[in-house]
């Protein structure tokens, strides 16, 4: 029975000062062997820190209560105050039949033509070429340092391509609608 207890104690070395595993109290580097302060001094420091914490907590609660009261007073003032004529435009709709887009102006654009024009954009073509080169380099087994550096920003290039392609599609859609309106 005693041999089992000794074998368990020898496998798990735990420091009695810092309570960390892996070393004993005689080898402890995190806490000094002797106390730096008396127990009474440590207790006084803990009480002082606690008092400071409580003071900060009370100040924060006071400020929050003051803010809530000012906020409630401001909302009450807003509710009582009559709306000015200038504030009405924010809540009223001015959409009428004369300001609505006419049926002849709204054109549907051909998706194939839109993609063709978007893919002809200079920036889109440049980024597609870079992605094509990155894919070719990824297929190789051994990359040199400059080639590995070129492959690294693939996700950045893909996201940039998506944003540039979206802008190119918007420009192409605008051009197609303008051409059909004429």
PDB file of N, CA, C and O in Angstrom, residues 65-143:
ATOM      1  N   UNK A  65     -26.694  56.148 -13.469  1.00  0.00           N
ATOM      2  CA  UNK A  65     -27.997  56.634 -13.031  1.00  0.00           C
ATOM      3  C   UNK A  65     -28.240  58.062 -13.527  1.00  0.00           C
ATOM      4  O   UNK A  65     -29.341  58.411 -13.969  1.00  0.00           O
ATOM      5  N   UNK A  66     -27.201  58.889 -13.480  1.00  0.00           N
ATOM      6  CA  UNK A  66     -27.317  60.267 -13.966  1.00  0.00           C
ATOM      7  C   UNK A  66     -27.583  60.288 -15.469  1.00  0.00           C
ATOM      8  O   UNK A  66     -28.429  61.054 -15.944  1.00  0.00           O
ATOM      9  N   UNK A  67     -26.901  59.431 -16.190  1.00  0.00           N
ATOM     10  CA  UNK A  67     -27.110  59.351 -17.640  1.00  0.00           C
ATOM     11  C   UNK A  67     -28.525  58.898 -17.964  1.00  0.00           C
ATOM     12  O   UNK A  67     -29.172  59.451 -18.856  1.00  0.00           O
ATOM     13  N   UNK A  68     -29.000  57.897 -17.237  1.00  0.00           N
ATOM     14  CA  UNK A  68     -30.368  57.414 -17.464  1.00  0.00           C
ATOM     15  C   UNK A  68     -31.397  58.500 -17.170  1.00  0.00           C
ATOM     16  O   UNK A  68     -32.376  58.650 -17.901  1.00  0.00           O
ATOM     17  N   UNK A  69     -31.183  59.272 -16.115  1.00  0.00           N
ATOM     18  CA  UNK A  69     -32.140  60.330 -15.786  1.00  0.00           C
ATOM     19  C   UNK A  69     -32.118  61.425 -16.853  1.00  0.00           C
ATOM     20  O   UNK A  69     -33.171  61.946 -17.234  1.00  0.00           O
ATOM     21  N   UNK A  70     -30.910  61.781 -17.337  1.00  0.00           N
ATOM     22  CA  UNK A  70     -30.841  62.790 -18.405  1.00  0.00           C
ATOM     23  C   UNK A  70     -31.482  62.275 -19.681  1.00  0.00           C
ATOM     24  O   UNK A  70     -32.165  63.012 -20.404  1.00  0.00           O
ATOM     25  N   UNK A  71     -31.269  60.990 -19.964  1.00  0.00           N
ATOM     26  CA  UNK A  71     -31.855  60.393 -21.170  1.00  0.00           C
ATOM     27  C   UNK A  71     -33.386  60.385 -21.081  1.00  0.00           C
ATOM     28  O   UNK A  71     -34.079  60.718 -22.049  1.00  0.00           O
ATOM     29  N   UNK A  72     -33.916  60.014 -19.920  1.00  0.00           N
ATOM     30  CA  UNK A  72     -35.367  60.006 -19.728  1.00  0.00           C
ATOM     31  C   UNK A  72     -35.937  61.420 -19.834  1.00  0.00           C
ATOM     32  O   UNK A  72     -37.007  61.631 -20.424  1.00  0.00           O
ATOM     33  N   UNK A  73     -35.233  62.399 -19.279  1.00  0.00           N
ATOM     34  CA  UNK A  73     -35.706  63.786 -19.361  1.00  0.00           C
ATOM     35  C   UNK A  73     -35.686  64.276 -20.809  1.00  0.00           C
ATOM     36  O   UNK A  73     -36.605  64.977 -21.246  1.00  0.00           O
ATOM     37  N   UNK A  74     -34.666  63.909 -21.544  1.00  0.00           N
ATOM     38  CA  UNK A  74     -34.586  64.305 -22.953  1.00  0.00           C
ATOM     39  C   UNK A  74     -35.700  63.685 -23.785  1.00  0.00           C
ATOM     40  O   UNK A  74     -36.291  64.337 -24.636  1.00  0.00           O
ATOM     41  N   UNK A  75     -36.003  62.398 -23.527  1.00  0.00           N
ATOM     42  CA  UNK A  75     -37.094  61.743 -24.249  1.00  0.00           C
ATOM     43  C   UNK A  75     -38.434  62.362 -23.890  1.00  0.00           C
ATOM     44  O   UNK A  75     -39.309  62.510 -24.752  1.00  0.00           O
ATOM     45  N   UNK A  76     -38.627  62.719 -22.635  1.00  0.00           N
ATOM     46  CA  UNK A  76     -39.876  63.365 -22.223  1.00  0.00           C
ATOM     47  C   UNK A  76     -40.010  64.728 -22.889  1.00  0.00           C
ATOM     48  O   UNK A  76     -41.095  65.118 -23.327  1.00  0.00           O
ATOM     49  N   UNK A  77     -38.905  65.442 -22.988  1.00  0.00           N
ATOM     50  CA  UNK A  77     -38.918  66.747 -23.638  1.00  0.00           C
ATOM     51  C   UNK A  77     -39.232  66.602 -25.124  1.00  0.00           C
ATOM     52  O   UNK A  77     -39.985  67.394 -25.688  1.00  0.00           O
ATOM     53  N   UNK A  78     -38.684  65.583 -25.760  1.00  0.00           N
ATOM     54  CA  UNK A  78     -38.948  65.343 -27.174  1.00  0.00           C
ATOM     55  C   UNK A  78     -40.410  65.003 -27.409  1.00  0.00           C
ATOM     56  O   UNK A  78     -40.998  65.404 -28.409  1.00  0.00           O
ATOM     57  N   UNK A  79     -41.002  64.235 -26.498  1.00  0.00           N
ATOM     58  CA  UNK A  79     -42.397  63.844 -26.648  1.00  0.00           C
ATOM     59  C   UNK A  79     -43.328  65.039 -26.484  1.00  0.00           C
ATOM     60  O   UNK A  79     -44.364  65.124 -27.147  1.00  0.00           O
ATOM     61  N   UNK A  80     -42.983  65.972 -25.605  1.00  0.00           N
ATOM     62  CA  UNK A  80     -43.835  67.131 -25.339  1.00  0.00           C
ATOM     63  C   UNK A  80     -43.677  68.181 -26.424  1.00  0.00           C
ATOM     64  O   UNK A  80     -44.645  68.852 -26.799  1.00  0.00           O
ATOM     65  N   UNK A  81     -42.486  68.348 -26.949  1.00  0.00           N
ATOM     66  CA  UNK A  81     -42.197  69.392 -27.929  1.00  0.00           C
ATOM     67  C   UNK A  81     -42.963  69.140 -29.234  1.00  0.00           C
ATOM     68  O   UNK A  81     -42.940  68.029 -29.766  1.00  0.00           O
ATOM     69  N   UNK A  82     -43.630  70.146 -29.773  1.00  0.00           N
ATOM     70  CA  UNK A  82     -44.326  69.959 -31.056  1.00  0.00           C
ATOM     71  C   UNK A  82     -43.299  69.856 -32.183  1.00  0.00           C
ATOM     72  O   UNK A  82     -42.221  70.434 -32.144  1.00  0.00           O
ATOM     73  N   UNK A  83     -43.678  69.088 -33.184  1.00  0.00           N
ATOM     74  CA  UNK A  83     -42.778  68.890 -34.325  1.00  0.00           C
ATOM     75  C   UNK A  83     -42.715  70.164 -35.150  1.00  0.00           C
ATOM     76  O   UNK A  83     -43.732  70.794 -35.441  1.00  0.00           O
ATOM     77  N   UNK A  84     -41.533  70.498 -35.560  1.00  0.00           N
ATOM     78  CA  UNK A  84     -41.357  71.658 -36.418  1.00  0.00           C
ATOM     79  C   UNK A  84     -41.686  71.270 -37.843  1.00  0.00           C
ATOM     80  O   UNK A  84     -41.681  70.107 -38.218  1.00  0.00           O
ATOM     81  N   UNK A  85     -41.953  72.268 -38.643  1.00  0.00           N
ATOM     82  CA  UNK A  85     -42.265  72.036 -40.056  1.00  0.00           C
ATOM     83  C   UNK A  85     -41.059  71.452 -40.783  1.00  0.00           C
ATOM     84  O   UNK A  85     -41.203  70.633 -41.684  1.00  0.00           O
ATOM     85  N   UNK A  86     -39.857  71.835 -40.377  1.00  0.00           N
ATOM     86  CA  UNK A  86     -38.649  71.338 -41.039  1.00  0.00           C
ATOM     87  C   UNK A  86     -38.413  69.859 -40.735  1.00  0.00           C
ATOM     88  O   UNK A  86     -37.781  69.164 -41.521  1.00  0.00           O
ATOM     89  N   UNK A  87     -38.921  69.355 -39.610  1.00  0.00           N
ATOM     90  CA  UNK A  87     -38.724  67.956 -39.253  1.00  0.00           C
ATOM     91  C   UNK A  87     -39.675  67.027 -39.997  1.00  0.00           C
ATOM     92  O   UNK A  87     -39.447  65.823 -40.038  1.00  0.00           O
ATOM     93  N   UNK A  88     -40.722  67.567 -40.584  1.00  0.00           N
ATOM     94  CA  UNK A  88     -41.711  66.718 -41.240  1.00  0.00           C
ATOM     95  C   UNK A  88     -41.156  66.003 -42.462  1.00  0.00           C
ATOM     96  O   UNK A  88     -41.560  64.900 -42.775  1.00  0.00           O
ATOM     97  N   UNK A  89     -40.233  66.610 -43.168  1.00  0.00           N
ATOM     98  CA  UNK A  89     -39.723  65.992 -44.387  1.00  0.00           C
ATOM     99  C   UNK A  89     -39.009  64.672 -44.111  1.00  0.00           C
ATOM    100  O   UNK A  89     -38.917  63.827 -44.994  1.00  0.00           O
ATOM    101  N   UNK A  90     -38.535  64.472 -42.876  1.00  0.00           N
ATOM    102  CA  UNK A  90     -37.858  63.229 -42.552  1.00  0.00           C
ATOM    103  C   UNK A  90     -38.820  62.061 -42.463  1.00  0.00           C
ATOM    104  O   UNK A  90     -38.440  60.922 -42.692  1.00  0.00           O
ATOM    105  N   UNK A  91     -40.084  62.316 -42.145  1.00  0.00           N
ATOM    106  CA  UNK A  91     -41.028  61.227 -41.956  1.00  0.00           C
ATOM    107  C   UNK A  91     -42.075  61.131 -43.062  1.00  0.00           C
ATOM    108  O   UNK A  91     -42.837  60.182 -43.088  1.00  0.00           O
ATOM    109  N   UNK A  92     -42.117  62.089 -43.966  1.00  0.00           N
ATOM    110  CA  UNK A  92     -43.116  62.060 -45.021  1.00  0.00           C
ATOM    111  C   UNK A  92     -42.526  61.534 -46.312  1.00  0.00           C
ATOM    112  O   UNK A  92     -41.348  61.697 -46.602  1.00  0.00           O
ATOM    113  N   UNK A  93     -43.367  60.911 -47.112  1.00  0.00           N
ATOM    114  CA  UNK A  93     -42.958  60.405 -48.414  1.00  0.00           C
ATOM    115  C   UNK A  93     -43.363  61.408 -49.476  1.00  0.00           C
ATOM    116  O   UNK A  93     -44.455  61.965 -49.444  1.00  0.00           O
ATOM    117  N   UNK A  94     -42.484  61.657 -50.407  1.00  0.00           N
ATOM    118  CA  UNK A  94     -42.809  62.578 -51.487  1.00  0.00           C
ATOM    119  C   UNK A  94     -42.906  61.837 -52.813  1.00  0.00           C
ATOM    120  O   UNK A  94     -42.923  62.452 -53.870  1.00  0.00           O
ATOM    121  N   UNK A  95     -42.958  60.510 -52.755  1.00  0.00           N
ATOM    122  CA  UNK A  95     -43.059  59.725 -53.981  1.00  0.00           C
ATOM    123  C   UNK A  95     -44.447  59.840 -54.575  1.00  0.00           C
ATOM    124  O   UNK A  95     -45.463  59.612 -53.924  1.00  0.00           O
ATOM    125  N   UNK A  96     -44.522  60.229 -55.841  1.00  0.00           N
ATOM    126  CA  UNK A  96     -45.795  60.319 -56.548  1.00  0.00           C
ATOM    127  C   UNK A  96     -45.655  59.589 -57.868  1.00  0.00           C
ATOM    128  O   UNK A  96     -44.581  59.096 -58.221  1.00  0.00           O
ATOM    129  N   UNK A  97     -46.730  59.554 -58.620  1.00  0.00           N
ATOM    130  CA  UNK A  97     -46.672  58.889 -59.919  1.00  0.00           C
ATOM    131  C   UNK A  97     -45.730  59.620 -60.867  1.00  0.00           C
ATOM    132  O   UNK A  97     -45.085  59.010 -61.711  1.00  0.00           O
ATOM    133  N   UNK A  98     -45.639  60.940 -60.725  1.00  0.00           N
ATOM    134  CA  UNK A  98     -44.788  61.696 -61.640  1.00  0.00           C
ATOM    135  C   UNK A  98     -43.302  61.510 -61.332  1.00  0.00           C
ATOM    136  O   UNK A  98     -42.469  61.655 -62.206  1.00  0.00           O
ATOM    137  N   UNK A  99     -42.980  61.181 -60.071  1.00  0.00           N
ATOM    138  CA  UNK A  99     -41.569  61.000 -59.730  1.00  0.00           C
ATOM    139  C   UNK A  99     -41.131  59.545 -59.818  1.00  0.00           C
ATOM    140  O   UNK A  99     -39.948  59.258 -59.732  1.00  0.00           O
ATOM    141  N   UNK A 100     -42.053  58.608 -59.979  1.00  0.00           N
ATOM    142  CA  UNK A 100     -41.698  57.193 -60.086  1.00  0.00           C
ATOM    143  C   UNK A 100     -41.073  56.946 -61.451  1.00  0.00           C
ATOM    144  O   UNK A 100     -41.409  57.597 -62.443  1.00  0.00           O
ATOM    145  N   UNK A 101     -40.135  56.000 -61.554  1.00  0.00           N
ATOM    146  CA  UNK A 101     -39.533  55.712 -62.861  1.00  0.00           C
ATOM    147  C   UNK A 101     -40.574  55.145 -63.813  1.00  0.00           C
ATOM    148  O   UNK A 101     -41.409  54.333 -63.434  1.00  0.00           O
ATOM    149  N   UNK A 102     -40.530  55.617 -65.015  1.00  0.00           N
ATOM    150  CA  UNK A 102     -41.514  55.168 -66.001  1.00  0.00           C
ATOM    151  C   UNK A 102     -41.171  53.755 -66.458  1.00  0.00           C
ATOM    152  O   UNK A 102     -40.038  53.309 -66.382  1.00  0.00           O
ATOM    153  N   UNK A 103     -42.174  53.066 -66.965  1.00  0.00           N
ATOM    154  CA  UNK A 103     -41.983  51.681 -67.390  1.00  0.00           C
ATOM    155  C   UNK A 103     -41.050  51.598 -68.592  1.00  0.00           C
ATOM    156  O   UNK A 103     -40.359  50.613 -68.785  1.00  0.00           O
ATOM    157  N   UNK A 104     -41.026  52.631 -69.415  1.00  0.00           N
ATOM    158  CA  UNK A 104     -40.156  52.608 -70.589  1.00  0.00           C
ATOM    159  C   UNK A 104     -38.697  52.795 -70.243  1.00  0.00           C
ATOM    160  O   UNK A 104     -37.819  52.408 -71.000  1.00  0.00           O
ATOM    161  N   UNK A 105     -38.390  53.370 -69.094  1.00  0.00           N
ATOM    162  CA  UNK A 105     -37.003  53.649 -68.727  1.00  0.00           C
ATOM    163  C   UNK A 105     -36.305  52.421 -68.147  1.00  0.00           C
ATOM    164  O   UNK A 105     -35.126  52.225 -68.356  1.00  0.00           O
ATOM    165  N   UNK A 106     -37.040  51.600 -67.398  1.00  0.00           N
ATOM    166  CA  UNK A 106     -36.434  50.442 -66.748  1.00  0.00           C
ATOM    167  C   UNK A 106     -36.248  49.344 -67.794  1.00  0.00           C
ATOM    168  O   UNK A 106     -37.204  48.867 -68.382  1.00  0.00           O
ATOM    169  N   UNK A 107     -35.005  48.978 -68.030  1.00  0.00           N
ATOM    170  CA  UNK A 107     -34.682  47.949 -69.015  1.00  0.00           C
ATOM    171  C   UNK A 107     -33.989  46.801 -68.321  1.00  0.00           C
ATOM    172  O   UNK A 107     -33.143  46.995 -67.460  1.00  0.00           O
ATOM    173  N   UNK A 108     -34.320  45.629 -68.719  1.00  0.00           N
ATOM    174  CA  UNK A 108     -33.598  44.460 -68.251  1.00  0.00           C
ATOM    175  C   UNK A 108     -32.392  44.285 -69.151  1.00  0.00           C
ATOM    176  O   UNK A 108     -32.480  44.457 -70.367  1.00  0.00           O
ATOM    177  N   UNK A 109     -31.274  43.966 -68.568  1.00  0.00           N
ATOM    178  CA  UNK A 109     -30.067  43.795 -69.356  1.00  0.00           C
ATOM    179  C   UNK A 109     -29.810  42.304 -69.551  1.00  0.00           C
ATOM    180  O   UNK A 109     -30.161  41.477 -68.721  1.00  0.00           O
ATOM    181  N   UNK A 110     -29.195  41.984 -70.667  1.00  0.00           N
ATOM    182  CA  UNK A 110     -28.859  40.614 -70.997  1.00  0.00           C
ATOM    183  C   UNK A 110     -27.694  40.170 -70.111  1.00  0.00           C
ATOM    184  O   UNK A 110     -26.648  40.818 -70.078  1.00  0.00           O
ATOM    185  N   UNK A 111     -27.864  39.054 -69.408  1.00  0.00           N
ATOM    186  CA  UNK A 111     -26.851  38.587 -68.463  1.00  0.00           C
ATOM    187  C   UNK A 111     -25.559  38.188 -69.180  1.00  0.00           C
ATOM    188  O   UNK A 111     -24.456  38.470 -68.693  1.00  0.00           O
ATOM    189  N   UNK A 112     -25.674  37.558 -70.343  1.00  0.00           N
ATOM    190  CA  UNK A 112     -24.471  37.131 -71.076  1.00  0.00           C
ATOM    191  C   UNK A 112     -23.676  38.345 -71.544  1.00  0.00           C
ATOM    192  O   UNK A 112     -22.437  38.371 -71.432  1.00  0.00           O
ATOM    193  N   UNK A 113     -24.369  39.356 -72.063  1.00  0.00           N
ATOM    194  CA  UNK A 113     -23.691  40.569 -72.519  1.00  0.00           C
ATOM    195  C   UNK A 113     -23.069  41.309 -71.337  1.00  0.00           C
ATOM    196  O   UNK A 113     -21.962  41.857 -71.443  1.00  0.00           O
ATOM    197  N   UNK A 114     -23.768  41.299 -70.214  1.00  0.00           N
ATOM    198  CA  UNK A 114     -23.251  41.940 -69.013  1.00  0.00           C
ATOM    199  C   UNK A 114     -21.951  41.267 -68.554  1.00  0.00           C
ATOM    200  O   UNK A 114     -20.957  41.946 -68.283  1.00  0.00           O
ATOM    201  N   UNK A 115     -21.928  39.932 -68.513  1.00  0.00           N
ATOM    202  CA  UNK A 115     -20.721  39.206 -68.103  1.00  0.00           C
ATOM    203  C   UNK A 115     -19.589  39.402 -69.102  1.00  0.00           C
ATOM    204  O   UNK A 115     -18.430  39.512 -68.716  1.00  0.00           O
ATOM    205  N   UNK A 116     -19.925  39.449 -70.388  1.00  0.00           N
ATOM    206  CA  UNK A 116     -18.891  39.639 -71.412  1.00  0.00           C
ATOM    207  C   UNK A 116     -18.230  41.000 -71.241  1.00  0.00           C
ATOM    208  O   UNK A 116     -17.000  41.110 -71.255  1.00  0.00           O
ATOM    209  N   UNK A 117     -19.030  42.026 -71.032  1.00  0.00           N
ATOM    210  CA  UNK A 117     -18.472  43.368 -70.861  1.00  0.00           C
ATOM    211  C   UNK A 117     -17.690  43.494 -69.555  1.00  0.00           C
ATOM    212  O   UNK A 117     -16.669  44.161 -69.499  1.00  0.00           O
ATOM    213  N   UNK A 118     -18.182  42.859 -68.512  1.00  0.00           N
ATOM    214  CA  UNK A 118     -17.487  42.914 -67.222  1.00  0.00           C
ATOM    215  C   UNK A 118     -16.152  42.192 -67.297  1.00  0.00           C
ATOM    216  O   UNK A 118     -15.154  42.644 -66.735  1.00  0.00           O
ATOM    217  N   UNK A 119     -16.098  41.075 -68.028  1.00  0.00           N
ATOM    218  CA  UNK A 119     -14.846  40.322 -68.124  1.00  0.00           C
ATOM    219  C   UNK A 119     -13.835  41.014 -69.033  1.00  0.00           C
ATOM    220  O   UNK A 119     -12.656  40.684 -68.999  1.00  0.00           O
ATOM    221  N   UNK A 120     -14.263  41.975 -69.823  1.00  0.00           N
ATOM    222  CA  UNK A 120     -13.353  42.707 -70.697  1.00  0.00           C
ATOM    223  C   UNK A 120     -12.672  43.865 -69.970  1.00  0.00           C
ATOM    224  O   UNK A 120     -11.783  44.495 -70.530  1.00  0.00           O
ATOM    225  N   UNK A 121     -13.061  44.125 -68.744  1.00  0.00           N
ATOM    226  CA  UNK A 121     -12.448  45.199 -67.966  1.00  0.00           C
ATOM    227  C   UNK A 121     -10.971  44.901 -67.736  1.00  0.00           C
ATOM    228  O   UNK A 121     -10.569  43.753 -67.503  1.00  0.00           O
ATOM    229  N   UNK A 122     -10.136  45.928 -67.808  1.00  0.00           N
ATOM    230  CA  UNK A 122      -8.680  45.761 -67.706  1.00  0.00           C
ATOM    231  C   UNK A 122      -8.258  45.177 -66.360  1.00  0.00           C
ATOM    232  O   UNK A 122      -7.438  44.251 -66.297  1.00  0.00           O
ATOM    233  N   UNK A 123      -8.802  45.692 -65.274  1.00  0.00           N
ATOM    234  CA  UNK A 123      -8.443  45.202 -63.945  1.00  0.00           C
ATOM    235  C   UNK A 123      -8.879  43.756 -63.752  1.00  0.00           C
ATOM    236  O   UNK A 123      -8.167  42.949 -63.149  1.00  0.00           O
ATOM    237  N   UNK A 124     -10.071  43.413 -64.247  1.00  0.00           N
ATOM    238  CA  UNK A 124     -10.569  42.046 -64.124  1.00  0.00           C
ATOM    239  C   UNK A 124      -9.650  41.092 -64.869  1.00  0.00           C
ATOM    240  O   UNK A 124      -9.265  40.036 -64.350  1.00  0.00           O
ATOM    241  N   UNK A 125      -9.275  41.453 -66.089  1.00  0.00           N
ATOM    242  CA  UNK A 125      -8.383  40.591 -66.875  1.00  0.00           C
ATOM    243  C   UNK A 125      -7.042  40.415 -66.175  1.00  0.00           C
ATOM    244  O   UNK A 125      -6.480  39.314 -66.154  1.00  0.00           O
ATOM    245  N   UNK A 126      -6.512  41.481 -65.584  1.00  0.00           N
ATOM    246  CA  UNK A 126      -5.223  41.407 -64.899  1.00  0.00           C
ATOM    247  C   UNK A 126      -5.297  40.458 -63.707  1.00  0.00           C
ATOM    248  O   UNK A 126      -4.421  39.604 -63.513  1.00  0.00           O
ATOM    249  N   UNK A 127      -6.360  40.571 -62.890  1.00  0.00           N
ATOM    250  CA  UNK A 127      -6.492  39.714 -61.715  1.00  0.00           C
ATOM    251  C   UNK A 127      -6.768  38.262 -62.096  1.00  0.00           C
ATOM    252  O   UNK A 127      -6.294  37.336 -61.422  1.00  0.00           O
ATOM    253  N   UNK A 128      -7.515  38.038 -63.178  1.00  0.00           N
ATOM    254  CA  UNK A 128      -7.751  36.668 -63.652  1.00  0.00           C
ATOM    255  C   UNK A 128      -6.434  36.036 -64.083  1.00  0.00           C
ATOM    256  O   UNK A 128      -6.166  34.860 -63.801  1.00  0.00           O
ATOM    257  N   UNK A 129      -5.587  36.809 -64.739  1.00  0.00           N
ATOM    258  CA  UNK A 129      -4.277  36.306 -65.161  1.00  0.00           C
ATOM    259  C   UNK A 129      -3.427  35.942 -63.950  1.00  0.00           C
ATOM    260  O   UNK A 129      -2.780  34.884 -63.922  1.00  0.00           O
ATOM    261  N   UNK A 130      -3.423  36.785 -62.930  1.00  0.00           N
ATOM    262  CA  UNK A 130      -2.648  36.508 -61.717  1.00  0.00           C
ATOM    263  C   UNK A 130      -3.153  35.232 -61.049  1.00  0.00           C
ATOM    264  O   UNK A 130      -2.360  34.372 -60.633  1.00  0.00           O
ATOM    265  N   UNK A 131      -4.471  35.058 -60.965  1.00  0.00           N
ATOM    266  CA  UNK A 131      -5.030  33.849 -60.367  1.00  0.00           C
ATOM    267  C   UNK A 131      -4.692  32.611 -61.188  1.00  0.00           C
ATOM    268  O   UNK A 131      -4.413  31.543 -60.637  1.00  0.00           O
ATOM    269  N   UNK A 132      -4.702  32.736 -62.494  1.00  0.00           N
ATOM    270  CA  UNK A 132      -4.342  31.614 -63.366  1.00  0.00           C
ATOM    271  C   UNK A 132      -2.891  31.196 -63.117  1.00  0.00           C
ATOM    272  O   UNK A 132      -2.579  30.007 -63.016  1.00  0.00           O
ATOM    273  N   UNK A 133      -1.991  32.183 -62.979  1.00  0.00           N
ATOM    274  CA  UNK A 133      -0.585  31.875 -62.709  1.00  0.00           C
ATOM    275  C   UNK A 133      -0.417  31.235 -61.331  1.00  0.00           C
ATOM    276  O   UNK A 133       0.381  30.309 -61.168  1.00  0.00           O
ATOM    277  N   UNK A 134      -1.166  31.703 -60.339  1.00  0.00           N
ATOM    278  CA  UNK A 134      -1.088  31.123 -58.996  1.00  0.00           C
ATOM    279  C   UNK A 134      -1.541  29.669 -59.027  1.00  0.00           C
ATOM    280  O   UNK A 134      -0.915  28.800 -58.406  1.00  0.00           O
ATOM    281  N   UNK A 135      -2.609  29.369 -59.770  1.00  0.00           N
ATOM    282  CA  UNK A 135      -3.097  27.991 -59.863  1.00  0.00           C
ATOM    283  C   UNK A 135      -2.067  27.085 -60.521  1.00  0.00           C
ATOM    284  O   UNK A 135      -1.879  25.930 -60.110  1.00  0.00           O
ATOM    285  N   UNK A 136      -1.389  27.600 -61.549  1.00  0.00           N
ATOM    286  CA  UNK A 136      -0.343  26.807 -62.187  1.00  0.00           C
ATOM    287  C   UNK A 136       0.795  26.531 -61.216  1.00  0.00           C
ATOM    288  O   UNK A 136       1.350  25.427 -61.185  1.00  0.00           O
ATOM    289  N   UNK A 137       1.168  27.530 -60.406  1.00  0.00           N
ATOM    290  CA  UNK A 137       2.250  27.342 -59.451  1.00  0.00           C
ATOM    291  C   UNK A 137       1.859  26.374 -58.339  1.00  0.00           C
ATOM    292  O   UNK A 137       2.701  25.645 -57.822  1.00  0.00           O
ATOM    293  N   UNK A 138       0.587  26.369 -57.952  1.00  0.00           N
ATOM    294  CA  UNK A 138       0.132  25.459 -56.904  1.00  0.00           C
ATOM    295  C   UNK A 138       0.226  24.007 -57.331  1.00  0.00           C
ATOM    296  O   UNK A 138       0.377  23.110 -56.506  1.00  0.00           O
ATOM    297  N   UNK A 139       0.145  23.737 -58.628  1.00  0.00           N
ATOM    298  CA  UNK A 139       0.229  22.373 -59.124  1.00  0.00           C
ATOM    299  C   UNK A 139       1.647  21.824 -59.035  1.00  0.00           C
ATOM    300  O   UNK A 139       1.837  20.617 -58.984  1.00  0.00           O
ATOM    301  N   UNK A 140       2.651  22.690 -58.987  1.00  0.00           N
ATOM    302  CA  UNK A 140       4.048  22.261 -58.915  1.00  0.00           C
ATOM    303  C   UNK A 140       4.345  21.715 -57.515  1.00  0.00           C
ATOM    304  O   UNK A 140       3.785  22.164 -56.522  1.00  0.00           O
ATOM    305  N   UNK A 141       5.249  20.732 -57.472  1.00  0.00           N
ATOM    306  CA  UNK A 141       5.622  20.126 -56.201  1.00  0.00           C
ATOM    307  C   UNK A 141       6.617  20.974 -55.428  1.00  0.00           C
ATOM    308  O   UNK A 141       6.494  21.167 -54.224  1.00  0.00           O
ATOM    309  N   UNK A 142       7.629  21.482 -56.111  1.00  0.00           N
ATOM    310  CA  UNK A 142       8.685  22.245 -55.452  1.00  0.00           C
ATOM    311  C   UNK A 142       8.651  23.682 -55.953  1.00  0.00           C
ATOM    312  O   UNK A 142       8.804  23.926 -57.148  1.00  0.00           O
ATOM    313  N   UNK A 143       8.455  24.618 -55.018  1.00  0.00           N
ATOM    314  CA  UNK A 143       8.404  26.032 -55.375  1.00  0.00           C
ATOM    315  C   UNK A 143       9.627  26.744 -54.831  1.00  0.00           C
ATOM    316  O   UNK A 143      10.085  26.473 -53.722  1.00  0.00           O
TER     317      UNK A 143
END
